[in-house]
mmCIF file with all atom_site columns, C-alpha atoms in Angstrom:
data_model
loop_
_atom_site.group_PDB
_atom_site.id
_atom_site.type_symbol
_atom_site.label_atom_id
_atom_site.label_alt_id
_atom_site.label_comp_id
_atom_site.label_asym_id
_atom_site.label_entity_id
_atom_site.label_seq_id
_atom_site.pdbx_PDB_ins_code
_atom_site.Cartn_x
_atom_site.Cartn_y
_atom_site.Cartn_z
_atom_site.occupancy
_atom_site.B_iso_or_equiv
_atom_site.pdbx_formal_charge
_atom_site.auth_seq_id
_atom_site.auth_comp_id
_atom_site.auth_asym_id
_atom_site.auth_atom_id
_atom_site.pdbx_PDB_model_num
ATOM 1   C CA . TYR A 1 1   ? -0.673  1.642   19.685  1.00 73.00 ? 1   TYR A CA 1
ATOM 2   C CA . PRO A 1 2   ? -2.706  2.716   22.701  1.00 77.00 ? 2   PRO A CA 1
ATOM 3   C CA . ALA A 1 3   ? -3.095  6.460   23.204  1.00 81.00 ? 3   ALA A CA 1
ATOM 4   C CA . THR A 1 4   ? -5.069  8.733   25.498  1.00 85.00 ? 4   THR A CA 1
ATOM 5   C CA . ILE A 1 5   ? -6.788  11.737  23.952  1.00 85.00 ? 5   ILE A CA 1
ATOM 6   C CA . PHE A 1 6   ? -7.590  14.701  26.194  1.00 87.00 ? 6   PHE A CA 1
ATOM 7   C CA . ASP A 1 7   ? -10.343 17.092  25.067  1.00 88.00 ? 7   ASP A CA 1
ATOM 8   C CA . ASP A 1 8   ? -9.585  20.571  26.440  1.00 89.00 ? 8   ASP A CA 1
ATOM 9   C CA . LYS A 1 9   ? -13.187 21.735  26.007  1.00 91.00 ? 9   LYS A CA 1
ATOM 10  C CA . THR A 1 10  ? -14.880 18.898  27.902  1.00 92.00 ? 10  THR A CA 1
ATOM 11  C CA . LYS A 1 11  ? -11.885 17.992  30.104  1.00 92.00 ? 11  LYS A CA 1
ATOM 12  C CA . GLN A 1 12  ? -12.547 14.345  29.179  1.00 91.00 ? 12  GLN A CA 1
ATOM 13  C CA . HIS A 1 13  ? -9.984  11.613  28.552  1.00 89.00 ? 13  HIS A CA 1
ATOM 14  C CA . TYR A 1 14  ? -10.654 9.107   25.774  1.00 86.00 ? 14  TYR A CA 1
ATOM 15  C CA . ASN A 1 15  ? -8.928  5.821   25.102  1.00 85.00 ? 15  ASN A CA 1
ATOM 16  C CA . TYR A 1 16  ? -7.768  5.621   21.512  1.00 80.00 ? 16  TYR A CA 1
ATOM 17  C CA . TYR A 1 17  ? -5.844  3.080   19.450  1.00 76.00 ? 17  TYR A CA 1
ATOM 18  C CA . TRP A 1 18  ? -3.789  3.543   16.315  1.00 73.00 ? 18  TRP A CA 1
ATOM 19  C CA . LEU A 1 19  ? -3.298  0.509   14.089  1.00 70.00 ? 19  LEU A CA 1
ATOM 20  C CA . HIS A 1 20  ? -0.173  0.715   11.948  1.00 69.00 ? 20  HIS A CA 1
ATOM 21  C CA . PHE A 1 21  ? 0.900   -1.901  9.415   1.00 69.00 ? 21  PHE A CA 1
ATOM 22  C CA . ILE A 1 22  ? 4.438   -2.428  8.227   1.00 67.00 ? 22  ILE A CA 1
ATOM 23  C CA . PHE A 1 23  ? 4.811   -4.525  5.097   1.00 67.00 ? 23  PHE A CA 1
ATOM 24  C CA . ASP A 1 24  ? 8.060   -6.070  3.940   1.00 66.00 ? 24  ASP A CA 1
ATOM 25  C CA . GLU A 1 25  ? 7.989   -5.801  0.164   1.00 64.00 ? 25  GLU A CA 1
ATOM 26  C CA . THR A 1 26  ? 10.831  -8.290  -0.181  1.00 65.00 ? 26  THR A CA 1
ATOM 27  C CA . ILE A 1 27  ? 8.705   -11.238 0.994   1.00 67.00 ? 27  ILE A CA 1
ATOM 28  C CA . GLN A 1 28  ? 5.542   -10.598 -0.981  1.00 71.00 ? 28  GLN A CA 1
ATOM 29  C CA . ASN A 1 29  ? 5.972   -13.774 -3.024  1.00 76.00 ? 29  ASN A CA 1
ATOM 30  C CA . TYR A 1 30  ? 2.247   -13.941 -3.730  1.00 78.00 ? 30  TYR A CA 1
ATOM 31  C CA . ILE A 1 31  ? 2.464   -11.178 -6.361  1.00 83.00 ? 31  ILE A CA 1
ATOM 32  C CA . ASP A 1 32  ? 2.615   -12.252 -10.000 1.00 87.00 ? 32  ASP A CA 1
ATOM 33  C CA . TYR A 1 33  ? 4.812   -9.358  -11.137 1.00 88.00 ? 33  TYR A CA 1
ATOM 34  C CA . SER A 1 34  ? 5.024   -10.388 -14.785 1.00 90.00 ? 34  SER A CA 1
ATOM 35  C CA . ASN A 1 35  ? 1.207   -10.226 -15.105 1.00 90.00 ? 35  ASN A CA 1
ATOM 36  C CA . SER A 1 36  ? 0.775   -7.040  -13.058 1.00 90.00 ? 36  SER A CA 1
ATOM 37  C CA . THR A 1 37  ? 0.955   -3.468  -14.277 1.00 92.00 ? 37  THR A CA 1
ATOM 38  C CA . PHE A 1 38  ? 2.301   -0.528  -12.323 1.00 90.00 ? 38  PHE A CA 1
ATOM 39  C CA . LEU A 1 39  ? 2.084   3.210   -12.855 1.00 90.00 ? 39  LEU A CA 1
ATOM 40  C CA . VAL A 1 40  ? 5.186   5.283   -12.171 1.00 91.00 ? 40  VAL A CA 1
ATOM 41  C CA . GLN A 1 41  ? 4.483   8.891   -11.262 1.00 90.00 ? 41  GLN A CA 1
ATOM 42  C CA . GLU A 1 42  ? 7.366   11.336  -11.349 1.00 92.00 ? 42  GLU A CA 1
ATOM 43  C CA . LYS A 1 43  ? 6.720   14.129  -8.857  1.00 90.00 ? 43  LYS A CA 1
ATOM 44  C CA . LEU A 1 44  ? 8.550   17.400  -8.419  1.00 89.00 ? 44  LEU A CA 1
ATOM 45  C CA . GLU A 1 45  ? 7.558   19.551  -5.439  1.00 87.00 ? 45  GLU A CA 1
ATOM 46  C CA . GLY A 1 46  ? 4.445   17.413  -4.985  1.00 84.00 ? 46  GLY A CA 1
ATOM 47  C CA . GLU A 1 47  ? 3.201   17.878  -8.553  1.00 91.00 ? 47  GLU A CA 1
ATOM 48  C CA . ILE A 1 48  ? 3.071   15.046  -11.099 1.00 91.00 ? 48  ILE A CA 1
ATOM 49  C CA . VAL A 1 49  ? 5.326   16.040  -13.991 1.00 95.00 ? 49  VAL A CA 1
ATOM 50  C CA . ASN A 1 50  ? 5.302   12.719  -15.838 1.00 94.00 ? 50  ASN A CA 1
ATOM 51  C CA . GLN A 1 51  ? 3.779   9.255   -15.547 1.00 94.00 ? 51  GLN A CA 1
ATOM 52  C CA . PHE A 1 52  ? 4.129   5.994   -17.395 1.00 95.00 ? 52  PHE A CA 1
ATOM 53  C CA . GLU A 1 53  ? 3.164   2.325   -17.097 1.00 95.00 ? 53  GLU A CA 1
ATOM 54  C CA . LEU A 1 54  ? 5.775   -0.232  -16.183 1.00 93.00 ? 54  LEU A CA 1
ATOM 55  C CA . LYS A 1 55  ? 5.919   -4.006  -15.787 1.00 94.00 ? 55  LYS A CA 1
ATOM 56  C CA . PHE A 1 56  ? 8.412   -5.864  -13.634 1.00 93.00 ? 56  PHE A CA 1
ATOM 57  C CA . ASP A 1 57  ? 9.656   -9.385  -14.354 1.00 92.00 ? 57  ASP A CA 1
ATOM 58  C CA . ASN A 1 58  ? 9.817   -10.337 -10.674 1.00 90.00 ? 58  ASN A CA 1
ATOM 59  C CA . GLN A 1 59  ? 10.301  -9.094  -7.109  1.00 84.00 ? 59  GLN A CA 1
ATOM 60  C CA . LYS A 1 60  ? 14.021  -8.552  -7.640  1.00 88.00 ? 60  LYS A CA 1
ATOM 61  C CA . HIS A 1 61  ? 13.416  -6.374  -10.719 1.00 90.00 ? 61  HIS A CA 1
ATOM 62  C CA . TYR A 1 62  ? 10.828  -4.310  -8.814  1.00 87.00 ? 62  TYR A CA 1
ATOM 63  C CA . SER A 1 63  ? 13.116  -3.839  -5.773  1.00 84.00 ? 63  SER A CA 1
ATOM 64  C CA . LYS A 1 64  ? 16.064  -2.866  -7.963  1.00 90.00 ? 64  LYS A CA 1
ATOM 65  C CA . PHE A 1 65  ? 13.980  -0.246  -9.790  1.00 91.00 ? 65  PHE A CA 1
ATOM 66  C CA . CYS A 1 66  ? 12.774  1.275   -6.495  1.00 86.00 ? 66  CYS A CA 1
ATOM 67  C CA . LYS A 1 67  ? 16.258  1.300   -4.970  1.00 88.00 ? 67  LYS A CA 1
ATOM 68  C CA . ASN A 1 68  ? 17.895  2.839   -8.048  1.00 91.00 ? 68  ASN A CA 1
ATOM 69  C CA . ALA A 1 69  ? 15.202  5.522   -8.347  1.00 89.00 ? 69  ALA A CA 1
ATOM 70  C CA . HIS A 1 70  ? 15.495  6.379   -4.644  1.00 87.00 ? 70  HIS A CA 1
ATOM 71  C CA . ASP A 1 71  ? 19.315  6.435   -4.674  1.00 91.00 ? 71  ASP A CA 1
ATOM 72  C CA . LEU A 1 72  ? 19.378  8.709   -7.736  1.00 90.00 ? 72  LEU A CA 1
ATOM 73  C CA . TRP A 1 73  ? 16.886  11.091  -6.116  1.00 88.00 ? 73  TRP A CA 1
ATOM 74  C CA . VAL A 1 74  ? 18.815  11.225  -2.819  1.00 89.00 ? 74  VAL A CA 1
ATOM 75  C CA . LYS A 1 75  ? 22.247  11.669  -4.412  1.00 92.00 ? 75  LYS A CA 1
ATOM 76  C CA . SER A 1 76  ? 21.281  14.344  -6.944  1.00 90.00 ? 76  SER A CA 1
ATOM 77  C CA . ASP A 1 77  ? 22.699  17.807  -6.337  1.00 90.00 ? 77  ASP A CA 1
ATOM 78  C CA . GLU A 1 78  ? 19.761  19.462  -8.053  1.00 89.00 ? 78  GLU A CA 1
ATOM 79  C CA . PRO A 1 79  ? 16.002  18.862  -7.772  1.00 89.00 ? 79  PRO A CA 1
ATOM 80  C CA . ILE A 1 80  ? 14.877  15.876  -9.828  1.00 90.00 ? 80  ILE A CA 1
ATOM 81  C CA . PRO A 1 81  ? 11.468  14.194  -9.870  1.00 90.00 ? 81  PRO A CA 1
ATOM 82  C CA . PHE A 1 82  ? 10.811  11.548  -7.241  1.00 88.00 ? 82  PHE A CA 1
ATOM 83  C CA . LYS A 1 83  ? 9.487   8.309   -8.767  1.00 89.00 ? 83  LYS A CA 1
ATOM 84  C CA . GLU A 1 84  ? 6.476   6.868   -6.954  1.00 86.00 ? 84  GLU A CA 1
ATOM 85  C CA . VAL A 1 85  ? 5.228   3.432   -8.005  1.00 86.00 ? 85  VAL A CA 1
ATOM 86  C CA . LYS A 1 86  ? 1.465   2.853   -7.866  1.00 84.00 ? 86  LYS A CA 1
ATOM 87  C CA . ILE A 1 87  ? -0.603  -0.225  -8.606  1.00 82.00 ? 87  ILE A CA 1
ATOM 88  C CA . LYS A 1 88  ? -2.558  -0.095  -11.837 1.00 86.00 ? 88  LYS A CA 1
ATOM 89  C CA . PHE A 1 89  ? -3.458  -3.785  -11.887 1.00 87.00 ? 89  PHE A CA 1
ATOM 90  C CA . LEU A 1 90  ? -2.148  -6.453  -9.547  1.00 83.00 ? 90  LEU A CA 1
ATOM 91  C CA . LYS A 1 91  ? -2.302  -10.184 -10.175 1.00 85.00 ? 91  LYS A CA 1
ATOM 92  C CA . LEU A 1 92  ? -1.917  -12.393 -7.115  1.00 83.00 ? 92  LEU A CA 1
ATOM 93  C CA . LYS A 1 93  ? -0.712  -15.957 -7.661  1.00 79.00 ? 93  LYS A CA 1
ATOM 94  C CA . LYS A 1 94  ? -1.579  -17.548 -4.351  1.00 72.00 ? 94  LYS A CA 1
ATOM 95  C CA . LYS A 1 95  ? -3.581  -16.989 -1.211  1.00 73.00 ? 95  LYS A CA 1
ATOM 96  C CA . THR A 1 96  ? -2.542  -13.873 0.664   1.00 74.00 ? 96  THR A CA 1
ATOM 97  C CA . PRO A 1 97  ? -2.991  -12.714 4.236   1.00 75.00 ? 97  PRO A CA 1
ATOM 98  C CA . ASP A 1 98  ? -6.419  -11.198 5.034   1.00 78.00 ? 98  ASP A CA 1
ATOM 99  C CA . ILE A 1 99  ? -4.889  -7.739  4.845   1.00 78.00 ? 99  ILE A CA 1
ATOM 100 C CA . ILE A 1 100 ? -2.055  -6.662  2.584   1.00 75.00 ? 100 ILE A CA 1
ATOM 101 C CA . GLY A 1 101 ? -0.291  -3.449  1.761   1.00 73.00 ? 101 GLY A CA 1
ATOM 102 C CA . PHE A 1 102 ? 2.555   -2.445  -0.465  1.00 68.00 ? 102 PHE A CA 1
ATOM 103 C CA . GLY A 1 103 ? 4.430   0.269   1.384   1.00 62.00 ? 103 GLY A CA 1
ATOM 104 C CA . ARG A 1 104 ? 6.239   2.307   -1.246  1.00 57.00 ? 104 ARG A CA 1
ATOM 105 C CA . VAL A 1 105 ? 4.123   0.944   -4.075  1.00 57.00 ? 105 VAL A CA 1
ATOM 106 C CA . ASP A 1 106 ? 0.702   2.016   -2.897  1.00 62.00 ? 106 ASP A CA 1
ATOM 107 C CA . SER A 1 107 ? -0.478  3.660   0.307   1.00 66.00 ? 107 SER A CA 1
ATOM 108 C CA . ASP A 1 108 ? -3.835  1.833   0.322   1.00 72.00 ? 108 ASP A CA 1
ATOM 109 C CA . LEU A 1 109 ? -4.492  -1.314  2.320   1.00 76.00 ? 109 LEU A CA 1
ATOM 110 C CA . TYR A 1 110 ? -6.356  -4.209  0.756   1.00 79.00 ? 110 TYR A CA 1
ATOM 111 C CA . CYS A 1 111 ? -8.366  -6.730  2.749   1.00 81.00 ? 111 CYS A CA 1
ATOM 112 C CA . THR A 1 112 ? -10.460 -9.774  2.029   1.00 81.00 ? 112 THR A CA 1
ATOM 113 C CA . LYS A 1 113 ? -14.233 -9.576  2.056   1.00 83.00 ? 113 LYS A CA 1
ATOM 114 C CA . LYS A 1 114 ? -14.182 -11.958 5.019   1.00 86.00 ? 114 LYS A CA 1
ATOM 115 C CA . LEU A 1 115 ? -12.112 -9.496  7.090   1.00 86.00 ? 115 LEU A CA 1
ATOM 116 C CA . ARG A 1 116 ? -14.227 -6.520  6.011   1.00 88.00 ? 116 ARG A CA 1
ATOM 117 C CA . LEU A 1 117 ? -17.414 -8.303  7.107   1.00 91.00 ? 117 LEU A CA 1
ATOM 118 C CA . GLU A 1 118 ? -15.877 -9.221  10.485  1.00 91.00 ? 118 GLU A CA 1
ATOM 119 C CA . LEU A 1 119 ? -14.755 -5.629  11.094  1.00 88.00 ? 119 LEU A CA 1
ATOM 120 C CA . GLU A 1 120 ? -18.187 -4.301  10.199  1.00 90.00 ? 120 GLU A CA 1
ATOM 121 C CA . TYR A 1 121 ? -19.953 -6.957  12.303  1.00 92.00 ? 121 TYR A CA 1
ATOM 122 C CA . ASN A 1 122 ? -17.825 -5.971  15.320  1.00 89.00 ? 122 ASN A CA 1
ATOM 123 C CA . HIS A 1 123 ? -18.484 -2.234  14.746  1.00 87.00 ? 123 HIS A CA 1
ATOM 124 C CA . ILE A 1 124 ? -14.812 -1.364  14.225  1.00 83.00 ? 124 ILE A CA 1
ATOM 125 C CA . THR A 1 125 ? -14.738 2.285   13.170  1.00 80.00 ? 125 THR A CA 1
ATOM 126 C CA . GLY A 1 126 ? -12.218 4.576   11.557  1.00 79.00 ? 126 GLY A CA 1
ATOM 127 C CA . ILE A 1 127 ? -11.980 2.515   8.379   1.00 79.00 ? 127 ILE A CA 1
ATOM 128 C CA . VAL A 1 128 ? -13.461 3.373   4.997   1.00 81.00 ? 128 VAL A CA 1
ATOM 129 C CA . PHE A 1 129 ? -13.907 0.455   2.616   1.00 82.00 ? 129 PHE A CA 1
ATOM 130 C CA . LYS A 1 130 ? -13.794 0.997   -1.120  1.00 81.00 ? 130 LYS A CA 1
ATOM 131 C CA . GLY A 1 131 ? -14.102 -1.740  -3.676  1.00 78.00 ? 131 GLY A CA 1
ATOM 132 C CA . SER A 1 132 ? -11.210 -2.328  -6.026  1.00 75.00 ? 132 SER A CA 1
ATOM 133 C CA . LYS A 1 133 ? -11.019 -3.990  -9.405  1.00 74.00 ? 133 LYS A CA 1
ATOM 134 C CA . ARG A 1 134 ? -7.248  -3.468  -9.485  1.00 71.00 ? 134 ARG A CA 1
ATOM 135 C CA . ILE A 1 135 ? -6.480  -6.887  -7.973  1.00 74.00 ? 135 ILE A CA 1
ATOM 136 C CA . SER A 1 136 ? -7.252  -10.332 -9.366  1.00 70.00 ? 136 SER A CA 1
ATOM 137 C CA . TYR A 1 137 ? -6.562  -13.829 -8.110  1.00 62.00 ? 137 TYR A CA 1
ATOM 138 C CA . GLU A 1 138 ? -5.526  -17.040 -9.860  1.00 58.00 ? 138 GLU A CA 1
ATOM 139 C CA . PHE A 1 139 ? -7.206  -19.077 -7.156  1.00 52.00 ? 139 PHE A CA 1
ATOM 140 C CA . GLU A 1 140 ? -10.728 -19.333 -5.797  1.00 47.00 ? 140 GLU A CA 1
ATOM 141 C CA . VAL A 1 141 ? -11.294 -16.926 -2.918  1.00 44.00 ? 141 VAL A CA 1
ATOM 142 C CA . LEU A 1 142 ? -13.419 -18.459 -0.151  1.00 38.00 ? 142 LEU A CA 1
#
């Protein structure tokens, strides 16, 4: 998204861009759910009140859990913990796009080393790269 930033102090205009990804969790068929582990955090007023590990058999099982948890939270007449699903360990079963995200599962974005090197080579700023050992692949990554 292009945006213009105006600095009141210097009276300068700056061109700025915001990159926003939207991921459709229902078509992430490259995730091996049965060999992945997720962490469910129950939060009440922003504080974690409980957490536990959970495995899903498949995409459908994962989506059903998220929908049921969300519907229960929305329909409750009294405050109940919101369930937030995080990645503990993710197994990928086939080649993925160069950048992936998981929306409600995890707010981080994950990219291939190839993409990271290209972004760094082209001096793209505003991105902090952190290594992750939470994702593994069944295939050879080139």
